[in-house]
Tab-separated table of C-alpha atoms in Angstrom:
chain	number	residue	atom	x	y	z
D	1	MET	CA	226.411	-53.772	113.325
D	2	ARG	CA	224.976	-57.265	112.824
D	3	LEU	CA	224.943	-57.959	116.576
D	4	LEU	CA	223.316	-54.606	117.390
D	5	GLY	CA	220.708	-55.091	114.657
D	6	ASN	CA	219.825	-58.571	115.926
D	7	ILE	CA	219.555	-57.374	119.537
D	8	LEU	CA	217.249	-54.510	118.552
D	9	TRP	CA	215.263	-56.883	116.323
D	10	LEU	CA	214.740	-59.300	119.229
D	11	ILE	CA	213.690	-56.542	121.632
D	12	LEU	CA	211.266	-54.968	119.152
D	13	GLY	CA	209.299	-58.135	118.455
D	14	GLY	CA	211.562	-60.651	116.752
D	15	LEU	CA	211.669	-62.941	119.779
D	16	VAL	CA	207.885	-63.105	120.039
D	17	LEU	CA	207.484	-63.683	116.303
D	18	ALA	CA	210.145	-66.425	116.297
D	19	ALA	CA	208.422	-68.114	119.243
D	20	CYS	CA	205.117	-68.004	117.349
D	21	TRP	CA	206.770	-69.604	114.311
D	22	ALA	CA	208.252	-72.322	116.536
D	23	ILE	CA	204.853	-73.064	118.088
D	24	ILE	CA	203.262	-73.217	114.637
D	25	GLY	CA	206.033	-75.622	113.582
D	26	LEU	CA	205.382	-77.860	116.584
D	27	VAL	CA	201.650	-77.925	115.903
D	28	LEU	CA	202.199	-78.745	112.236
D	29	CYS	CA	204.642	-81.525	113.106
D	30	ALA	CA	201.988	-83.213	115.252
D	31	THR	CA	200.644	-84.882	112.111
D	32	ILE	CA	202.561	-86.769	109.459
D	33	ILE	CA	201.048	-84.672	106.685
D	34	GLY	CA	202.037	-81.434	108.422
D	35	ILE	CA	205.702	-82.297	108.979
D	36	PRO	CA	206.982	-80.697	105.720
D	37	LEU	CA	205.066	-77.522	106.544
D	38	GLY	CA	206.340	-77.607	110.132
D	39	VAL	CA	209.934	-77.792	108.915
D	40	GLN	CA	209.325	-74.647	106.862
D	41	ALA	CA	207.848	-72.927	109.914
D	42	PHE	CA	211.035	-73.759	111.836
D	43	LYS	CA	213.025	-72.275	108.962
D	44	MET	CA	210.998	-69.067	109.284
D	45	ALA	CA	211.583	-69.104	113.066
D	46	GLU	CA	215.328	-69.405	112.515
D	47	LEU	CA	215.434	-66.441	110.152
D	48	THR	CA	213.043	-64.407	112.303
D	49	LEU	CA	215.154	-64.925	115.410
D	50	THR	CA	218.312	-63.298	114.038
D	51	PRO	CA	217.880	-62.021	110.470
D	52	PHE	CA	220.851	-59.674	110.296
D	53	GLY	CA	223.874	-61.326	108.709
D	54	LYS	CA	221.957	-64.316	107.350
D	55	ASN	CA	221.563	-65.106	103.680
D	56	VAL	CA	218.839	-67.173	102.062
D	57	GLU	CA	219.794	-69.326	99.081
D	58	TYR	CA	216.922	-70.422	96.877
D	59	GLY	CA	217.006	-73.693	94.982
D	60	GLY	CA	215.269	-77.014	94.835
D	61	GLY	CA	213.681	-79.065	92.112
D	62	VAL	CA	210.257	-79.920	90.803
D	63	GLY	CA	209.094	-81.291	94.162
D	64	SER	CA	210.008	-78.042	95.880
D	65	VAL	CA	208.109	-76.037	93.275
D	66	LEU	CA	204.963	-78.117	93.771
D	67	LEU	CA	205.163	-77.825	97.559
D	68	ASN	CA	205.835	-74.081	97.276
D	69	ILE	CA	202.681	-73.654	95.188
D	70	VAL	CA	200.632	-75.436	97.863
D	71	TRP	CA	202.320	-73.344	100.573
D	72	LEU	CA	201.681	-70.147	98.611
D	73	VAL	CA	197.972	-70.878	98.256
D	74	LEU	CA	197.442	-72.018	101.864
D	75	ALA	CA	199.449	-69.458	103.807
D	76	GLY	CA	202.439	-67.994	102.003
D	77	ALA	CA	200.690	-65.132	100.246
D	78	TRP	CA	199.129	-63.802	103.462
D	79	MET	CA	202.358	-64.121	105.422
D	80	ALA	CA	204.350	-62.408	102.691
D	81	LEU	CA	201.841	-59.542	102.585
D	82	GLY	CA	202.224	-59.113	106.340
D	83	TYR	CA	206.014	-58.987	106.095
D	84	LEU	CA	205.789	-56.656	103.081
D	85	PHE	CA	203.501	-54.287	104.999
D	86	ALA	CA	205.828	-54.351	108.022
D	87	GLY	CA	208.809	-53.680	105.758
D	88	LEU	CA	207.099	-50.704	104.135
D	89	LEU	CA	206.216	-49.266	107.543
D	90	ASN	CA	209.792	-49.725	108.722
D	91	CYS	CA	211.201	-48.046	105.623
D	92	MET	CA	209.226	-44.860	106.290
D	93	THR	CA	211.980	-43.749	108.653
D	94	ILE	CA	215.698	-43.726	108.048
D	95	ILE	CA	216.339	-45.648	111.264
D	96	GLY	CA	213.857	-48.367	110.245
D	97	ILE	CA	215.303	-49.047	106.780
D	98	PRO	CA	217.602	-51.908	107.904
D	99	PHE	CA	214.632	-53.545	109.654
D	100	GLY	CA	212.506	-53.057	106.568
D	101	ILE	CA	215.122	-54.796	104.438
D	102	GLN	CA	215.054	-57.776	106.803
D	103	SER	CA	211.253	-57.844	106.613
D	104	PHE	CA	211.470	-57.951	102.807
D	105	LYS	CA	213.924	-60.868	103.087
D	106	MET	CA	211.418	-62.730	105.255
D	107	ALA	CA	208.555	-61.867	102.876
D	108	LYS	CA	210.403	-63.572	100.039
D	109	LEU	CA	211.063	-66.630	102.204
D	110	ALA	CA	207.405	-66.688	103.284
D	111	LEU	CA	206.417	-66.912	99.620
D	112	TRP	CA	208.840	-69.664	98.603
D	113	PRO	CA	210.297	-71.600	101.598
D	114	PHE	CA	210.713	-75.108	100.161
D	115	GLY	CA	214.156	-75.790	98.689
D	116	THR	CA	215.812	-72.862	100.455
D	117	GLN	CA	218.829	-72.874	102.738
D	118	ILE	CA	219.661	-70.241	105.354
D	119	TYR	CA	223.339	-69.431	105.786
D	120	GLY	CA	225.069	-67.120	108.162
């Protein structure tokens, strides 16, 4: 089921979205100040590429909390709202519920990416 879900996810837009995240990560890494944000964009690209079967573990310390607050104010809230909206649209049909759940997983990561690890 995980393989089928990931294949459908890629065909229905996951590949394009992951490529956009990777490009954003490359642009952010062009400056020294943007490198921490670029690393988080690559983390989003990784989860967006194949979300089925991956788990996100949240952690980190005080530094991660401070960086997450900056991220939340600059971009995280808008990205999370986009993923939340996509998840709600997906959950309107029975077939889309698994995709909606993955969108909700990405919305949470978009809010709080620093200090997280992706396993799977």
